Amino acid sequence: MTIDELRQEIDRLDGELLRIFNRRAGLALEIGKIKKERGLPVYDPTREKAIFERMKGENPGPLEDGAIVRLFERVIDESRRLERIMTHRDESQEKE
Amino acid sequence: MLIIMKKSAGEEALVRIKEYLINRDFDIHQSTGANRIIIGVIGDTDTLDQHEMEQMPGVLQVVRISKEE
């Protein structure tokens, strides 16, 4: 494959990742709503650990396990942030 | 603000500091290195008690980032 062809494939995969990240974030938001209704904490360390362990276990490489953990740390940090923002938005709308 | 964890900090210590920050509505960016974990705290960290965090298990250093002039 040429560099251009390889880059085209990377662009296609990036588009796929973008859709997957947003779909994942949408699901995390749904969970956030349920957590709020049930009075459960936003931070669930057991769940986060389980995600990291599962991803390391299923990692086919060439990315190292440490890299996989760092990538998922970012994904989880951003999901939690989104959950917090949406929760606050809902609360301020309820007050209006 | 940056929170640098000790090399010896266990998972319990990490969970505790993350809980402390998340329960106070701060966003965090965790960065796991080969030997250390650094937590970047995002938001108005003026309200955070630096001394209290430095006393927490597993915390090596808490670094405030100076405000730009």
PDB file of C-alpha atoms in Angstrom:
ATOM      1  CA  MET A   1       0.000   0.000   0.000  1.00  0.00           C
ATOM      2  CA  THR A   2       1.126   3.561  -0.644  1.00  0.00           C
ATOM      3  CA  ILE A   3       1.309   6.246   2.054  1.00  0.00           C
ATOM      4  CA  ASP A   4      -1.799   7.886   0.600  1.00  0.00           C
ATOM      5  CA  GLU A   5      -3.725   4.630   0.708  1.00  0.00           C
ATOM      6  CA  LEU A   6      -2.600   3.962   4.269  1.00  0.00           C
ATOM      7  CA  ARG A   7      -3.641   7.489   5.279  1.00  0.00           C
ATOM      8  CA  GLN A   8      -7.026   7.029   3.640  1.00  0.00           C
ATOM      9  CA  GLU A   9      -7.510   3.894   5.711  1.00  0.00           C
ATOM     10  CA  ILE A  10      -6.473   5.795   8.863  1.00  0.00           C
ATOM     11  CA  ASP A  11      -8.997   8.548   8.007  1.00  0.00           C
ATOM     12  CA  ARG A  12     -11.704   5.925   7.552  1.00  0.00           C
ATOM     13  CA  LEU A  13     -10.832   4.317  10.896  1.00  0.00           C
ATOM     14  CA  ASP A  14     -10.759   7.733  12.612  1.00  0.00           C
ATOM     15  CA  GLY A  15     -14.290   8.344  11.346  1.00  0.00           C
ATOM     16  CA  GLU A  16     -15.316   4.981  12.722  1.00  0.00           C
ATOM     17  CA  LEU A  17     -13.659   5.762  16.080  1.00  0.00           C
ATOM     18  CA  LEU A  18     -15.480   9.102  16.183  1.00  0.00           C
ATOM     19  CA  ARG A  19     -18.850   7.384  15.776  1.00  0.00           C
ATOM     20  CA  ILE A  20     -17.942   4.692  18.292  1.00  0.00           C
ATOM     21  CA  PHE A  21     -16.695   7.211  20.892  1.00  0.00           C
ATOM     22  CA  ASN A  22     -19.920   9.208  20.587  1.00  0.00           C
ATOM     23  CA  ARG A  23     -22.079   6.104  20.727  1.00  0.00           C
ATOM     24  CA  ARG A  24     -20.205   4.985  23.839  1.00  0.00           C
ATOM     25  CA  ALA A  25     -20.616   8.449  25.392  1.00  0.00           C
ATOM     26  CA  GLY A  26     -24.364   8.291  24.708  1.00  0.00           C
ATOM     27  CA  LEU A  27     -24.608   4.995  26.542  1.00  0.00           C
ATOM     28  CA  ALA A  28     -22.530   6.364  29.427  1.00  0.00           C
ATOM     29  CA  LEU A  29     -24.995   9.261  29.652  1.00  0.00           C
ATOM     30  CA  GLU A  30     -27.913   6.843  29.883  1.00  0.00           C
ATOM     31  CA  ILE A  31     -26.127   5.090  32.732  1.00  0.00           C
ATOM     32  CA  GLY A  32     -25.499   8.491  34.331  1.00  0.00           C
ATOM     33  CA  LYS A  33     -29.247   9.202  34.324  1.00  0.00           C
ATOM     34  CA  ILE A  34     -29.987   5.849  35.967  1.00  0.00           C
ATOM     35  CA  LYS A  35     -27.254   6.438  38.554  1.00  0.00           C
ATOM     36  CA  LYS A  36     -28.773   9.831  39.362  1.00  0.00           C
ATOM     37  CA  GLU A  37     -32.271   8.370  39.737  1.00  0.00           C
ATOM     38  CA  ARG A  38     -30.947   5.680  42.048  1.00  0.00           C
ATOM     39  CA  GLY A  39     -28.626   8.030  43.958  1.00  0.00           C
ATOM     40  CA  LEU A  40     -25.531   6.079  42.909  1.00  0.00           C
ATOM     41  CA  PRO A  41     -22.094   7.757  42.748  1.00  0.00           C
ATOM     42  CA  VAL A  42     -20.701   8.941  39.391  1.00  0.00           C
ATOM     43  CA  TYR A  43     -17.330   7.356  40.140  1.00  0.00           C
ATOM     44  CA  ASP A  44     -17.357   3.585  40.103  1.00  0.00           C
ATOM     45  CA  PRO A  45     -13.744   2.390  40.592  1.00  0.00           C
ATOM     46  CA  THR A  46     -14.671  -1.296  40.402  1.00  0.00           C
ATOM     47  CA  ARG A  47     -16.275  -0.828  37.006  1.00  0.00           C
ATOM     48  CA  GLU A  48     -13.343   1.230  35.708  1.00  0.00           C
ATOM     49  CA  LYS A  49     -10.873  -1.420  36.848  1.00  0.00           C
ATOM     50  CA  ALA A  50     -12.943  -4.135  35.177  1.00  0.00           C
ATOM     51  CA  ILE A  51     -12.866  -2.193  31.877  1.00  0.00           C
ATOM     52  CA  PHE A  52      -9.067  -1.819  32.010  1.00  0.00           C
ATOM     53  CA  GLU A  53      -8.563  -5.488  32.867  1.00  0.00           C
ATOM     54  CA  ARG A  54     -10.880  -6.657  30.116  1.00  0.00           C
ATOM     55  CA  MET A  55      -9.265  -4.430  27.507  1.00  0.00           C
ATOM     56  CA  LYS A  56      -5.785  -5.604  28.497  1.00  0.00           C
ATOM     57  CA  GLY A  57      -6.967  -9.198  28.327  1.00  0.00           C
ATOM     58  CA  GLU A  58      -8.420  -8.741  24.853  1.00  0.00           C
ATOM     59  CA  ASN A  59      -5.566  -6.603  23.526  1.00  0.00           C
ATOM     60  CA  PRO A  60      -4.178  -8.137  20.325  1.00  0.00           C
ATOM     61  CA  GLY A  61      -1.407  -5.509  19.938  1.00  0.00           C
ATOM     62  CA  PRO A  62       0.677  -3.922  18.566  1.00  0.00           C
ATOM     63  CA  LEU A  63      -0.302  -1.352  21.214  1.00  0.00           C
ATOM     64  CA  GLU A  64       1.107  -2.312  24.606  1.00  0.00           C
ATOM     65  CA  ASP A  65      -1.238  -2.907  27.542  1.00  0.00           C
ATOM     66  CA  GLY A  66      -0.026   0.329  29.159  1.00  0.00           C
ATOM     67  CA  ALA A  67      -1.004   2.261  26.054  1.00  0.00           C
ATOM     68  CA  ILE A  68      -4.436   0.617  26.044  1.00  0.00           C
ATOM     69  CA  VAL A  69      -4.954   1.608  29.688  1.00  0.00           C
ATOM     70  CA  ARG A  70      -3.904   5.215  28.971  1.00  0.00           C
ATOM     71  CA  LEU A  71      -6.281   5.432  26.005  1.00  0.00           C
ATOM     72  CA  PHE A  72      -9.202   4.070  28.014  1.00  0.00           C
ATOM     73  CA  GLU A  73      -8.348   6.341  30.943  1.00  0.00           C
ATOM     74  CA  ARG A  74      -8.956   9.271  28.620  1.00  0.00           C
ATOM     75  CA  VAL A  75     -12.189   7.787  27.269  1.00  0.00           C
ATOM     76  CA  ILE A  76     -13.477   7.164  30.798  1.00  0.00           C
ATOM     77  CA  ASP A  77     -12.357  10.601  32.073  1.00  0.00           C
ATOM     78  CA  GLU A  78     -14.269  12.252  29.228  1.00  0.00           C
ATOM     79  CA  SER A  79     -17.370  10.088  29.774  1.00  0.00           C
ATOM     80  CA  ARG A  80     -17.387  11.054  33.441  1.00  0.00           C
ATOM     81  CA  ARG A  81     -16.985  14.717  32.503  1.00  0.00           C
ATOM     82  CA  LEU A  82     -19.902  14.535  30.085  1.00  0.00           C
ATOM     83  CA  GLU A  83     -22.011  12.788  32.708  1.00  0.00           C
ATOM     84  CA  ARG A  84     -21.241  15.572  35.201  1.00  0.00           C
ATOM     85  CA  ILE A  85     -22.050  18.352  32.723  1.00  0.00           C
ATOM     86  CA  MET A  86     -25.349  16.746  31.707  1.00  0.00           C
ATOM     87  CA  THR A  87     -26.338  16.119  35.319  1.00  0.00           C
ATOM     88  CA  HIS A  88     -25.698  19.763  36.210  1.00  0.00           C
ATOM     89  CA  ARG A  89     -27.609  20.908  33.120  1.00  0.00           C
ATOM     90  CA  ASP A  90     -30.581  18.746  34.112  1.00  0.00           C
ATOM     91  CA  GLU A  91     -30.459  20.094  37.665  1.00  0.00           C
ATOM     92  CA  SER A  92     -30.424  23.721  36.516  1.00  0.00           C
ATOM     93  CA  GLN A  93     -33.328  23.040  34.133  1.00  0.00           C
ATOM     94  CA  GLU A  94     -35.301  21.437  36.962  1.00  0.00           C
ATOM     95  CA  LYS A  95     -34.805  24.602  39.050  1.00  0.00           C
ATOM     96  CA  GLU A  96     -36.175  26.868  36.286  1.00  0.00           C
TER      97      GLU A  96
ATOM     98  CA  MET B   1      -3.502  21.455  39.426  1.00  0.00           C
ATOM     99  CA  LEU B   2      -1.412  18.323  39.278  1.00  0.00           C
ATOM    100  CA  ILE B   3      -1.405  15.554  41.826  1.00  0.00           C
ATOM    101  CA  ILE B   4       1.632  13.305  41.674  1.00  0.00           C
ATOM    102  CA  MET B   5       1.202   9.960  43.337  1.00  0.00           C
ATOM    103  CA  LYS B   6       4.041   8.141  45.094  1.00  0.00           C
ATOM    104  CA  LYS B   7       5.593   5.170  43.297  1.00  0.00           C
ATOM    105  CA  SER B   8       4.411   3.031  46.188  1.00  0.00           C
ATOM    106  CA  ALA B   9       0.828   4.340  46.066  1.00  0.00           C
ATOM    107  CA  GLY B  10      -1.609   1.477  45.903  1.00  0.00           C
ATOM    108  CA  GLU B  11      -4.942   1.254  44.159  1.00  0.00           C
ATOM    109  CA  GLU B  12      -6.817   2.140  47.346  1.00  0.00           C
ATOM    110  CA  ALA B  13      -4.923   5.437  47.623  1.00  0.00           C
ATOM    111  CA  LEU B  14      -5.641   6.249  43.991  1.00  0.00           C
ATOM    112  CA  VAL B  15      -9.341   5.506  44.370  1.00  0.00           C
ATOM    113  CA  ARG B  16      -9.456   7.693  47.473  1.00  0.00           C
ATOM    114  CA  ILE B  17      -7.947  10.771  45.825  1.00  0.00           C
ATOM    115  CA  LYS B  18     -10.058  10.317  42.705  1.00  0.00           C
ATOM    116  CA  GLU B  19     -13.189  10.003  44.827  1.00  0.00           C
ATOM    117  CA  TYR B  20     -12.183  13.121  46.749  1.00  0.00           C
ATOM    118  CA  LEU B  21     -11.920  15.130  43.521  1.00  0.00           C
ATOM    119  CA  ILE B  22     -14.889  13.676  41.639  1.00  0.00           C
ATOM    120  CA  ASN B  23     -17.186  14.085  44.666  1.00  0.00           C
ATOM    121  CA  ARG B  24     -16.219  17.772  44.663  1.00  0.00           C
ATOM    122  CA  ASP B  25     -17.264  18.019  41.002  1.00  0.00           C
ATOM    123  CA  PHE B  26     -13.811  18.281  39.496  1.00  0.00           C
ATOM    124  CA  ASP B  27     -12.897  16.764  36.168  1.00  0.00           C
ATOM    125  CA  ILE B  28      -9.724  14.741  36.200  1.00  0.00           C
ATOM    126  CA  HIS B  29      -7.304  13.411  33.631  1.00  0.00           C
ATOM    127  CA  GLN B  30      -5.471  10.390  34.868  1.00  0.00           C
ATOM    128  CA  SER B  31      -2.128   9.637  33.295  1.00  0.00           C
ATOM    129  CA  THR B  32      -0.542   6.330  34.188  1.00  0.00           C
ATOM    130  CA  GLY B  33       3.174   6.143  33.586  1.00  0.00           C
ATOM    131  CA  ALA B  34       5.547   3.235  34.046  1.00  0.00           C
ATOM    132  CA  ASN B  35       6.286   4.207  37.632  1.00  0.00           C
ATOM    133  CA  ARG B  36       3.944   6.993  38.591  1.00  0.00           C
ATOM    134  CA  ILE B  37       0.400   8.163  38.201  1.00  0.00           C
ATOM    135  CA  ILE B  38      -0.288  11.846  37.679  1.00  0.00           C
ATOM    136  CA  ILE B  39      -3.771  13.253  38.031  1.00  0.00           C
ATOM    137  CA  GLY B  40      -4.543  16.491  36.262  1.00  0.00           C
ATOM    138  CA  VAL B  41      -7.362  18.386  37.943  1.00  0.00           C
ATOM    139  CA  ILE B  42      -9.481  20.676  35.791  1.00  0.00           C
ATOM    140  CA  GLY B  43     -11.655  23.440  37.124  1.00  0.00           C
ATOM    141  CA  ASP B  44     -11.446  26.231  39.676  1.00  0.00           C
ATOM    142  CA  THR B  45      -9.018  24.514  42.000  1.00  0.00           C
ATOM    143  CA  ASP B  46      -8.811  27.511  44.358  1.00  0.00           C
ATOM    144  CA  THR B  47     -11.465  25.837  46.454  1.00  0.00           C
ATOM    145  CA  LEU B  48      -9.364  22.705  46.924  1.00  0.00           C
ATOM    146  CA  ASP B  49      -7.363  22.284  50.116  1.00  0.00           C
ATOM    147  CA  GLN B  50      -3.827  21.562  48.932  1.00  0.00           C
ATOM    148  CA  HIS B  51      -2.578  20.675  52.418  1.00  0.00           C
ATOM    149  CA  GLU B  52      -5.417  18.219  52.978  1.00  0.00           C
ATOM    150  CA  MET B  53      -4.638  16.449  49.700  1.00  0.00           C
ATOM    151  CA  GLU B  54      -0.915  16.318  50.468  1.00  0.00           C
ATOM    152  CA  GLN B  55      -1.753  14.477  53.675  1.00  0.00           C
ATOM    153  CA  MET B  56      -3.739  11.815  51.862  1.00  0.00           C
ATOM    154  CA  PRO B  57      -2.188   8.356  51.511  1.00  0.00           C
ATOM    155  CA  GLY B  58      -0.118   7.820  48.385  1.00  0.00           C
ATOM    156  CA  VAL B  59       0.092  11.493  47.438  1.00  0.00           C
ATOM    157  CA  LEU B  60       3.663  12.659  46.813  1.00  0.00           C
ATOM    158  CA  GLN B  61       3.109  16.222  45.672  1.00  0.00           C
ATOM    159  CA  VAL B  62       0.324  18.608  44.805  1.00  0.00           C
ATOM    160  CA  VAL B  63       1.310  21.269  42.314  1.00  0.00           C
ATOM    161  CA  ARG B  64      -0.758  24.372  41.748  1.00  0.00           C
ATOM    162  CA  ILE B  65      -0.370  25.887  38.320  1.00  0.00           C
ATOM    163  CA  SER B  66       0.090  29.636  38.524  1.00  0.00           C
ATOM    164  CA  LYS B  67      -2.495  31.787  36.871  1.00  0.00           C
ATOM    165  CA  GLU B  68      -1.382  33.613  33.782  1.00  0.00           C
ATOM    166  CA  GLU B  69      -0.976  37.364  34.107  1.00  0.00           C
TER     167      GLU B  69
END
